[in-house]
Each structure stands twice: as structure tokens, then as C-alpha cells.
PDB file of C-alpha atoms in Angstrom:
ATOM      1  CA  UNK V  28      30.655 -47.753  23.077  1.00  0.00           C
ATOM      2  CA  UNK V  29      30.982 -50.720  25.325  1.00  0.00           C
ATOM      3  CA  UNK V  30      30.675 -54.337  24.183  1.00  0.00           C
ATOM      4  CA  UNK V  31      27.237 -54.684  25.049  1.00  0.00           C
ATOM      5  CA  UNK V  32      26.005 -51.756  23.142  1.00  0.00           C
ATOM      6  CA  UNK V  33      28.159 -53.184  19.866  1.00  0.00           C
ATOM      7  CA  UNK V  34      26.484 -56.327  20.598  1.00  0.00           C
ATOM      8  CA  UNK V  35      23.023 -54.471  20.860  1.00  0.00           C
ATOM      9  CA  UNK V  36      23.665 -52.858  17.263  1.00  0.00           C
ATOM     10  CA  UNK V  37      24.138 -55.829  15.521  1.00  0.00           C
ATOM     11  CA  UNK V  38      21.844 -57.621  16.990  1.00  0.00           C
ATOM     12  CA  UNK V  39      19.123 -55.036  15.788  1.00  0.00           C
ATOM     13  CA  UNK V  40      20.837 -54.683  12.010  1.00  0.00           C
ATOM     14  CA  UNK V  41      20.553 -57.680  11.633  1.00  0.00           C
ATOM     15  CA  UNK V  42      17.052 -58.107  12.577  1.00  0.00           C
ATOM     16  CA  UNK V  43      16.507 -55.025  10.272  1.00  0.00           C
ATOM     17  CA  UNK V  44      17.895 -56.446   7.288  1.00  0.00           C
ATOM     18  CA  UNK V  45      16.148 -59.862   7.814  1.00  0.00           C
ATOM     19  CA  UNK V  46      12.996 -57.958   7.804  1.00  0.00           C
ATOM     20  CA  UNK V  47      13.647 -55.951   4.691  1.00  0.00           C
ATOM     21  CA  UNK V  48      14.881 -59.422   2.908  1.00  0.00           C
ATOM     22  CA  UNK V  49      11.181 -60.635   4.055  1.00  0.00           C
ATOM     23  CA  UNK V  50       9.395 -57.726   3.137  1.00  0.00           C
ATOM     24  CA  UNK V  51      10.683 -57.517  -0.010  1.00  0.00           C
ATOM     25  CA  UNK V  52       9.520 -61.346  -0.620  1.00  0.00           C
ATOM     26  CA  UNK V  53       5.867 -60.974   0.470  1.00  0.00           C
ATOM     27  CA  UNK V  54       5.247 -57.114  -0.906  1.00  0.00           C
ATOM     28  CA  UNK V  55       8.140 -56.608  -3.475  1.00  0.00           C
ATOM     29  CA  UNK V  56      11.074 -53.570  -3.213  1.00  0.00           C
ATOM     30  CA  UNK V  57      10.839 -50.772  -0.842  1.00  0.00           C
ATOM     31  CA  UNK V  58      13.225 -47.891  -1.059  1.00  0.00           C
ATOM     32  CA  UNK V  59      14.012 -47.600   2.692  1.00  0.00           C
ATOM     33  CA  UNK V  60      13.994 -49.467   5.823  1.00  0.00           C
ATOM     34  CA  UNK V  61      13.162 -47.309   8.901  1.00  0.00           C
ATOM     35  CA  UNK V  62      15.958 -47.240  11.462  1.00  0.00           C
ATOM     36  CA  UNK V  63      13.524 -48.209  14.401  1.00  0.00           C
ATOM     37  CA  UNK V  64      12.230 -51.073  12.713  1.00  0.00           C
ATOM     38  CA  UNK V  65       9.158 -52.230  11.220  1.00  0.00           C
ATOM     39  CA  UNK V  66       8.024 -53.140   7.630  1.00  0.00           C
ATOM     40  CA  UNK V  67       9.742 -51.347   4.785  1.00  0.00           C
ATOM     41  CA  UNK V  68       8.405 -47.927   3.183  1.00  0.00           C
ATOM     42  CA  UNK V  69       8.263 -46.860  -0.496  1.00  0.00           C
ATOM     43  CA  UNK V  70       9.025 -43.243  -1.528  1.00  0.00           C
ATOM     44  CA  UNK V  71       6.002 -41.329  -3.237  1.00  0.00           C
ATOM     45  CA  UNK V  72       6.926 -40.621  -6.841  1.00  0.00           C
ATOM     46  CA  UNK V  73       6.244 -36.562  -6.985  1.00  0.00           C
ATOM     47  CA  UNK V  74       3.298 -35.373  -8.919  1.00  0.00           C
ATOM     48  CA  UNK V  75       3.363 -34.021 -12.186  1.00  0.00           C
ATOM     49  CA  UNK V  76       4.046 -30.217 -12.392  1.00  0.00           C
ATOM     50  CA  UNK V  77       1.113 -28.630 -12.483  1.00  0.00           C
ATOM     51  CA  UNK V  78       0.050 -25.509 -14.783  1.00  0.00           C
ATOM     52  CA  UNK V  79       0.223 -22.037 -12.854  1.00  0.00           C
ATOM     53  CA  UNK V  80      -2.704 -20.636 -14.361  1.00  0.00           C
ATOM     54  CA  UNK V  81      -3.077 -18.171 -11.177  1.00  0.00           C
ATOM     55  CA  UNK V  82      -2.954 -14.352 -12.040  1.00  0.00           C
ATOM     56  CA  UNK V  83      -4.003 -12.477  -8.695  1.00  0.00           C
ATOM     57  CA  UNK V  84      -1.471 -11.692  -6.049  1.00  0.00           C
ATOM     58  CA  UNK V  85      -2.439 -10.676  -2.393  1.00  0.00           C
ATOM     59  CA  UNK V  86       0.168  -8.007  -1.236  1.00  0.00           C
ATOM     60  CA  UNK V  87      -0.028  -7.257   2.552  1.00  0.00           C
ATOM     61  CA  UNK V  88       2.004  -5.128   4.313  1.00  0.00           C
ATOM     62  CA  UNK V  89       1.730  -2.255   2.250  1.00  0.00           C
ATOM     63  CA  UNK V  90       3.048   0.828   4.130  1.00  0.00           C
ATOM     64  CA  UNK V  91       1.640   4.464   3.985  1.00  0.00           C
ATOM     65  CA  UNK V  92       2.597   6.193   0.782  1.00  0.00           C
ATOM     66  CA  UNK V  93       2.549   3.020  -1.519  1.00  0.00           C
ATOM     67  CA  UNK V  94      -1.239   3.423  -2.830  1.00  0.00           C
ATOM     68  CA  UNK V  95      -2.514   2.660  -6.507  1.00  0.00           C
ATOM     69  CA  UNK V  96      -0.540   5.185  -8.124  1.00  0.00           C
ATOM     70  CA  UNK V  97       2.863   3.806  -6.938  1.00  0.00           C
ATOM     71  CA  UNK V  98       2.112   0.318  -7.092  1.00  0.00           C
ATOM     72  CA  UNK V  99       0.984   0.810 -10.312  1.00  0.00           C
ATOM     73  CA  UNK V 100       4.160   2.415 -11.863  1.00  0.00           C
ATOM     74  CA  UNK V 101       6.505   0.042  -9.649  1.00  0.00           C
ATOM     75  CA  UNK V 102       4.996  -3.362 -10.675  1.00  0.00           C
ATOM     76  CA  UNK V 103       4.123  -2.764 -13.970  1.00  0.00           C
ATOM     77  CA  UNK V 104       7.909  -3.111 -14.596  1.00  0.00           C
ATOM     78  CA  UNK V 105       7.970  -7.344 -14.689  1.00  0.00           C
ATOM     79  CA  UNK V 106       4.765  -7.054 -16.843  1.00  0.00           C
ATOM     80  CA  UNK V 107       1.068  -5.485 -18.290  1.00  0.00           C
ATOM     81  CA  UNK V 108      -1.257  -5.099 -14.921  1.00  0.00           C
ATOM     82  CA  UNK V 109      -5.128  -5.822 -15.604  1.00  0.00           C
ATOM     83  CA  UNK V 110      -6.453  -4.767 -12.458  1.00  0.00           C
ATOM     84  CA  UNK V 111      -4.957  -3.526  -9.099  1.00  0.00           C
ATOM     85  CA  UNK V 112      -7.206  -2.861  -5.686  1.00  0.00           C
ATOM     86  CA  UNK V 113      -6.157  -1.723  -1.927  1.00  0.00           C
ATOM     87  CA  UNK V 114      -8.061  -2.441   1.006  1.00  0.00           C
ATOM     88  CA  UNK V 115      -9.482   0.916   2.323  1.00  0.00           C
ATOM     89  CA  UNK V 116     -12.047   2.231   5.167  1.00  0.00           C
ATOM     90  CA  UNK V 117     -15.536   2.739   4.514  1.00  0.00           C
ATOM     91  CA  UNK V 118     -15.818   6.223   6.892  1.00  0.00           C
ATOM     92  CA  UNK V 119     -12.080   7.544   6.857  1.00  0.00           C
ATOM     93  CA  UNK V 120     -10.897   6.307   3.256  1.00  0.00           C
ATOM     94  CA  UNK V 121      -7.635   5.242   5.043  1.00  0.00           C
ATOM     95  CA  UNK V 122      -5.694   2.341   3.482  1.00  0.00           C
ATOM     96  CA  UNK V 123      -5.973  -1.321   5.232  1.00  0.00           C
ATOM     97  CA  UNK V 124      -2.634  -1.928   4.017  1.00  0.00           C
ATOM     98  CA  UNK V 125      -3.807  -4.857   1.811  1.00  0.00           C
ATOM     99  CA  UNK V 126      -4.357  -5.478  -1.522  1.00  0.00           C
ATOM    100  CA  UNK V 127      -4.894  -6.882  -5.015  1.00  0.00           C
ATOM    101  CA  UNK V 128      -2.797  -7.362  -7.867  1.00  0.00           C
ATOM    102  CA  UNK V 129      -4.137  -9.340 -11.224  1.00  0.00           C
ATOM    103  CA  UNK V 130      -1.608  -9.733 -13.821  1.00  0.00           C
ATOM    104  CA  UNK V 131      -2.231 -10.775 -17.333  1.00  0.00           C
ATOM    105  CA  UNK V 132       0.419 -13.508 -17.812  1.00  0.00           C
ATOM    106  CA  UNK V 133       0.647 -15.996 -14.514  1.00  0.00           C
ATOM    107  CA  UNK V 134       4.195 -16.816 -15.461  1.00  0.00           C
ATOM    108  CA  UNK V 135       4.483 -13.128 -14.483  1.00  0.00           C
ATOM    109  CA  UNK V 136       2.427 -12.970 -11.475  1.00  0.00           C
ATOM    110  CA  UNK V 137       4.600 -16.554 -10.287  1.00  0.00           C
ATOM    111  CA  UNK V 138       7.825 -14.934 -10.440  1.00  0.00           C
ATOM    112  CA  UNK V 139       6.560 -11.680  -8.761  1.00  0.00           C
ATOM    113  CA  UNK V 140       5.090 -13.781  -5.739  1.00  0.00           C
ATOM    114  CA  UNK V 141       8.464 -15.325  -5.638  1.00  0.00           C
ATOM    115  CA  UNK V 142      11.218 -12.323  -5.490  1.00  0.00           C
ATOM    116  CA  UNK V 143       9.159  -9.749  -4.113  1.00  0.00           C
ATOM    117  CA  UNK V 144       7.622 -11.812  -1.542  1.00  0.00           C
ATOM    118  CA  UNK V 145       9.407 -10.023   1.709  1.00  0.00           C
ATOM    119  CA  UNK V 146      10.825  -7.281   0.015  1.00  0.00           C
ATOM    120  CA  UNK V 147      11.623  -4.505   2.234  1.00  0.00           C
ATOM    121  CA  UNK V 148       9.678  -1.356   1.221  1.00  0.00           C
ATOM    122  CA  UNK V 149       9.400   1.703   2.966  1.00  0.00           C
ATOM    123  CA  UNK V 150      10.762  -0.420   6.746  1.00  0.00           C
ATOM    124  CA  UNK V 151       7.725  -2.949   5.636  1.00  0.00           C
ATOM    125  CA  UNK V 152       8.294  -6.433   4.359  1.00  0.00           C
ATOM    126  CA  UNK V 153       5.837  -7.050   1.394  1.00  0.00           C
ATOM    127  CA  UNK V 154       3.709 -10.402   1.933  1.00  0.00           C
ATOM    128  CA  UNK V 155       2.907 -11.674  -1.657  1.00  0.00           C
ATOM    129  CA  UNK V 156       1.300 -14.774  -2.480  1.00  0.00           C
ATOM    130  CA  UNK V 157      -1.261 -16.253  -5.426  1.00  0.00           C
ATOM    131  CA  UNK V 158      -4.211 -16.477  -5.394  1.00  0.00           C
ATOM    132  CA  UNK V 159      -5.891 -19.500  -7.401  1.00  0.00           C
ATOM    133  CA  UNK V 160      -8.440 -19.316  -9.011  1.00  0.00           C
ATOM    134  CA  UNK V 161     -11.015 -20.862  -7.728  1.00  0.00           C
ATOM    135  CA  UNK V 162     -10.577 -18.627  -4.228  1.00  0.00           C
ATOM    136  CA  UNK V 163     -11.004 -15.565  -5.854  1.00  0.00           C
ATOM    137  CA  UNK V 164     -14.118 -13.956  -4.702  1.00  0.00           C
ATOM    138  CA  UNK V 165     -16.376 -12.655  -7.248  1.00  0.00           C
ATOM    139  CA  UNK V 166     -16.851  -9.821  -5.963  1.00  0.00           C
ATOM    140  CA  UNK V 167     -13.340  -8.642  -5.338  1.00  0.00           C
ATOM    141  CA  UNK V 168     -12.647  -6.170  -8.004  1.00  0.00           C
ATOM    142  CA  UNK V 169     -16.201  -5.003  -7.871  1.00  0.00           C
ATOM    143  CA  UNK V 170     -16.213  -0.855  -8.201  1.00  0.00           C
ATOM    144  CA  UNK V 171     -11.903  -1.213  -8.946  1.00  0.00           C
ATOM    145  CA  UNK V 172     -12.062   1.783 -11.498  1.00  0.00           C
ATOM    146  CA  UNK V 173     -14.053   4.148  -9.196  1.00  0.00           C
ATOM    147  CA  UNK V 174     -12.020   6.638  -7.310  1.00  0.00           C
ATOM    148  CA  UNK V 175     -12.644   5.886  -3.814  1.00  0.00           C
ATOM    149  CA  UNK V 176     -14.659   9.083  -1.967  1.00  0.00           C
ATOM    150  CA  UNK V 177     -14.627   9.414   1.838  1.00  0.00           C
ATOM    151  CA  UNK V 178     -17.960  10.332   3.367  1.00  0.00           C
ATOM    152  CA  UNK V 179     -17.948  14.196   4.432  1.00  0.00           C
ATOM    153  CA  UNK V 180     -19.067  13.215   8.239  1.00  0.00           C
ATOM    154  CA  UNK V 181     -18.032  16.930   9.089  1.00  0.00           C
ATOM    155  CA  UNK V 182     -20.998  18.451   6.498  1.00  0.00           C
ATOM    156  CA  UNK V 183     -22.840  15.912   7.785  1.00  0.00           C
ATOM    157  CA  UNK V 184     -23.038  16.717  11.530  1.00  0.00           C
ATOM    158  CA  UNK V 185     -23.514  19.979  10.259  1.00  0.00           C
ATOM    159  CA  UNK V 186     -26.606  19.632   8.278  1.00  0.00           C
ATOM    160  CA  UNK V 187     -27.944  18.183  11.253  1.00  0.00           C
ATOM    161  CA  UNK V 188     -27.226  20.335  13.781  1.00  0.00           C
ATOM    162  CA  UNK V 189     -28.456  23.354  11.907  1.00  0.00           C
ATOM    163  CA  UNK V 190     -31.431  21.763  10.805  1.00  0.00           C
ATOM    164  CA  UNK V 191     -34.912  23.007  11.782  1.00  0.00           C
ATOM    165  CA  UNK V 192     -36.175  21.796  15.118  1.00  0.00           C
ATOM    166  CA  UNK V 193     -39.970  21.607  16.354  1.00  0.00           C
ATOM    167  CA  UNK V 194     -41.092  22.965  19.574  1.00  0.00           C
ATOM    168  CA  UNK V 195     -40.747  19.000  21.123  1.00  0.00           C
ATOM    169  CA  UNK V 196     -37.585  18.445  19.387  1.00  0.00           C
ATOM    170  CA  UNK V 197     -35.922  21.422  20.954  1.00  0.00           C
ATOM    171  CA  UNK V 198     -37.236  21.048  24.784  1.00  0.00           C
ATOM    172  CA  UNK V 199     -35.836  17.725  24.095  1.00  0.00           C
ATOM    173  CA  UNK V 200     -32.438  18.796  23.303  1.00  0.00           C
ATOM    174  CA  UNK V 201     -32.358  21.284  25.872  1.00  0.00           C
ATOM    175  CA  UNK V 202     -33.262  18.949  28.408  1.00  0.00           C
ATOM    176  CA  UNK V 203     -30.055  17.036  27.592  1.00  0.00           C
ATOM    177  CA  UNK V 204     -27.752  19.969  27.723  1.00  0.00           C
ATOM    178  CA  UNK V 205     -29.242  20.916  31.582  1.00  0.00           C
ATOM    179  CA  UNK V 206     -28.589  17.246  32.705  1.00  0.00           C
ATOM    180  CA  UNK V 207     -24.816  17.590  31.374  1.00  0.00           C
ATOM    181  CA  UNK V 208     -24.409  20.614  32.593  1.00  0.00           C
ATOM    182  CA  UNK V 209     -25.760  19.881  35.921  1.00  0.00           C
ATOM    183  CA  UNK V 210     -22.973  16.630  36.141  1.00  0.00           C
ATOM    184  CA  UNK V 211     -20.795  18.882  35.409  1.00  0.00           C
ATOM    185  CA  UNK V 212     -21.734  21.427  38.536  1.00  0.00           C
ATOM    186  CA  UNK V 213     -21.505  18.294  40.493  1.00  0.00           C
ATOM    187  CA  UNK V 214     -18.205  17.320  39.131  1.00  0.00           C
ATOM    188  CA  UNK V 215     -16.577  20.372  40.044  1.00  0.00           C
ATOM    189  CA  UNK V 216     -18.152  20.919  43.494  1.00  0.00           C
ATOM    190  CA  UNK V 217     -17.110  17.588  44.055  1.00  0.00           C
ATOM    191  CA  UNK V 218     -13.295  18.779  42.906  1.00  0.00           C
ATOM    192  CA  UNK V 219     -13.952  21.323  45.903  1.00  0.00           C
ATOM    193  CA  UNK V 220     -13.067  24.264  43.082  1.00  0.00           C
ATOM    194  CA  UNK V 221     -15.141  27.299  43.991  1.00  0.00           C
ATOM    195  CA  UNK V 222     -16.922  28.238  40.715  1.00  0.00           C
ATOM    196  CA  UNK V 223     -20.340  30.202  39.878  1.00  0.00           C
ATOM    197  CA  UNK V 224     -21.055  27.956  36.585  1.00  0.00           C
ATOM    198  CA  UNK V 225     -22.977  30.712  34.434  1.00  0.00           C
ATOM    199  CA  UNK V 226     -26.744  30.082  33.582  1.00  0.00           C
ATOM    200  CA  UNK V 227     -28.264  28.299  30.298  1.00  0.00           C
ATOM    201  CA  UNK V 228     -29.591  31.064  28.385  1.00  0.00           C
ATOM    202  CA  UNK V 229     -32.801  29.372  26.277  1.00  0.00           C
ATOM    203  CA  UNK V 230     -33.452  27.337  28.603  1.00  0.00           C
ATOM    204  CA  UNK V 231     -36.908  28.330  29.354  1.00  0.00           C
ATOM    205  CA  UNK V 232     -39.178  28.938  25.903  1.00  0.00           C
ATOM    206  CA  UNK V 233     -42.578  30.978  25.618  1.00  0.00           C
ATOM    207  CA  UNK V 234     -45.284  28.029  25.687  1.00  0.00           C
ATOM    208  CA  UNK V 235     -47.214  28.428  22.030  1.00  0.00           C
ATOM    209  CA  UNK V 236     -50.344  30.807  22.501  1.00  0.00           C
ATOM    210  CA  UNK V 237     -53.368  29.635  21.286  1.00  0.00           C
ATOM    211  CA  UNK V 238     -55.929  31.901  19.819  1.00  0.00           C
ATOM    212  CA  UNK V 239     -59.592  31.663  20.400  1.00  0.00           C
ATOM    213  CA  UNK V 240     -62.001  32.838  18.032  1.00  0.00           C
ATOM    214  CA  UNK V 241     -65.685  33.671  18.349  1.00  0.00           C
ATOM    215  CA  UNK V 242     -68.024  31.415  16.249  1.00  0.00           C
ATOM    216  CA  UNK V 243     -69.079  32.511  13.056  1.00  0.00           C
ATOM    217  CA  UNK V 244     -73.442  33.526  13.462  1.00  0.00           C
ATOM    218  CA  UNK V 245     -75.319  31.881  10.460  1.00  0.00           C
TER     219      UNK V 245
END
């Protein structure tokens, strides 16, 4: 440090401390003095502890295998569960790999946010985190006790494919399979492959006869 730069730094300490002395005269004690100058700055006092009165516990990260049954007997070890939910599809019934844990003490659900939060499970680190109370959607734990039932979509299609047709209802679906079938006579001309694509049988149905009778003589 050359002499001008020593002679620099005093300079500016003792500009700082001439402004604290100040300071401290017109608006009392301050706890520090910034470096770069300006007035001094007090410390805020930290707030008084507040109660942990939250009980629910977002997990995320949950891999495959880990459902209700195993998170049940796992974290039912640190204390007594009320109510546990996971996240799953609507159509397939597939986990979401999120969930809900309520605990009945929230000393208990604090300590489990804390050491389990990024706990390696199954090559997946656990994301835990409270919940308070007043986010908690009222309608999270709605239908928690019923066993979740994927929709049969296979029975489904099936019902409806083998249900009863009318006469317009059945050209109509015909129709459809002659324009597929005829892109897909284009496709493979187009492919130059030399193929004699068979004939739609059914295409063609009987038109409805209609019966004529003779009038009834009074």
C-alpha cells in the first residue's frame, strides 16, 4: 500500500468516526457504522419465537413403490399419523409423486420436516416442508379414506363398440373405415409396394324395404 492509499484510509476513518460521533448526538447509539459511509444503522432485535402450531407436511419426490402403505408404517415411527394422502391420476390411478402428511403433535411434524427433509429414498431425495395452517386447502383430505379406483377405460371402449347401432349410425361408421382405408391404398401406392389391398366386406347394406298395404274398405 503506497503512501497515498494510507493517507486515503485515514482520511476516510476518520471521516467515518466523526460521523458516527454525530449521529450518535442527533439520533442516539447505533450498533454499526457502514464501511462506505453514511449515517449509522441499528440491528433489528429478532422476533419472539413463534408457536409451531403447523401439523401437515408436503412430501415431494416420492419414488415408485413408496405409496400409503409404506409411508404409513415408515413415518409413523417419530409419532401417531391422523391423516396421510398421495397425489394420484384421475384416468390411470398412477402416483404424482406428491403428497400429504398430517401429524397429530406439530412438535412432531417440525422435527420430521427438519431431518427427513432430503433424505435419500429409493435414489429420490424427499422434499418435506410445513404447511401452516392457514394454506391448507379445505378440501385437501377430501375422500382420504376411500381406496382410490382407476376407471376401467378398456370395458369401457368395449361397451361401446359392441353396442347396438341404427341403420344411420352404422353407414356412418362405415363411411369412416372406407376413407382410412382408401389413405391407406394411397399410402402404399405412393411407397411404390405392389399390393392388391383386399375388399371391405359390409360395406354395402340392403336399403330397409318398405311394405305397402292396401287400405282397409269400410
Amino acid at each position: 500500500m503506497g503512501a497515498k492509499a494510507k493517507k486515503a484510509l485515514k482520511k476516510k476513518l476518520k471521516k467515518n468516526s466523526s460521523q458516527l460521533s454525530i449521529s450518535r448526538r442527533t439520533n442516539g447509539t447505533f450498533d454499526f457504522l457502514p464501511l462506505e459511509g453514511g449515517p449509522g444503522r441499528r440491528i433489528s432485535e429478532p422476533e419472539e419465537p413463534v408457536n409451531e402450531t403447523a401439523t401437515v407436511l408436503y412430501i415431494g419426490h416420492i419414488p415408485h413403490g413408496f405409496y400409503e402403505e409404506q409411508m404409513q408404517g415408515f413415518f409413523q415411527q417419530f409419532g401417531k399419523i391422523k391423516r396421510l394422502r398421495i397425489s394420484r391420476n384421475r384416468k390411470t390411478g398412477k402416483s404424482k409423486h406428491y403428497g400429504f402428511l398430517e401429524f397429530e403433535n406439530p412438535e412432531v411434524a417440525k422435527v420430521v420436516a427438519d431431518e427427513m427433509n432430503n433424505y435419500l429414498l429409493f435414489e429420490h431425495n424427499l422434499q418435506l416442508s410445513l404447511i401452516p395452517p392457514e394454506r391448507v386447502h379445505p378440501k385437501l383430505w377430501k375422500g382420504v379414506n376411500r381406496r382410490f379406483k382407476p376407471v376401467d377405460w378398456k370395458a369401457i371402449a368395449r361397451k361401446r363398440h359392441n353396442k347396438e347401432r341404427t341403420v344411420e349410425e352404422h353407414q356412418r361408421m362405415v363411411k369412416g373405415i372406407l376413407k382410412r382405408d382408401e389413405k391407406r391404398r394411397k399410402r402404399i401406392k405412393a411407397a411404390g409396394i405392389d399390393y392388391e389391398c383386399p375388399d371391405f366386406v359390409g360395406d354395402i347394406q340392403p336399403a330397409p324395404k318398405k311394405i305397402k298395404f292396401d287400405e282397409e274398405e269400410d
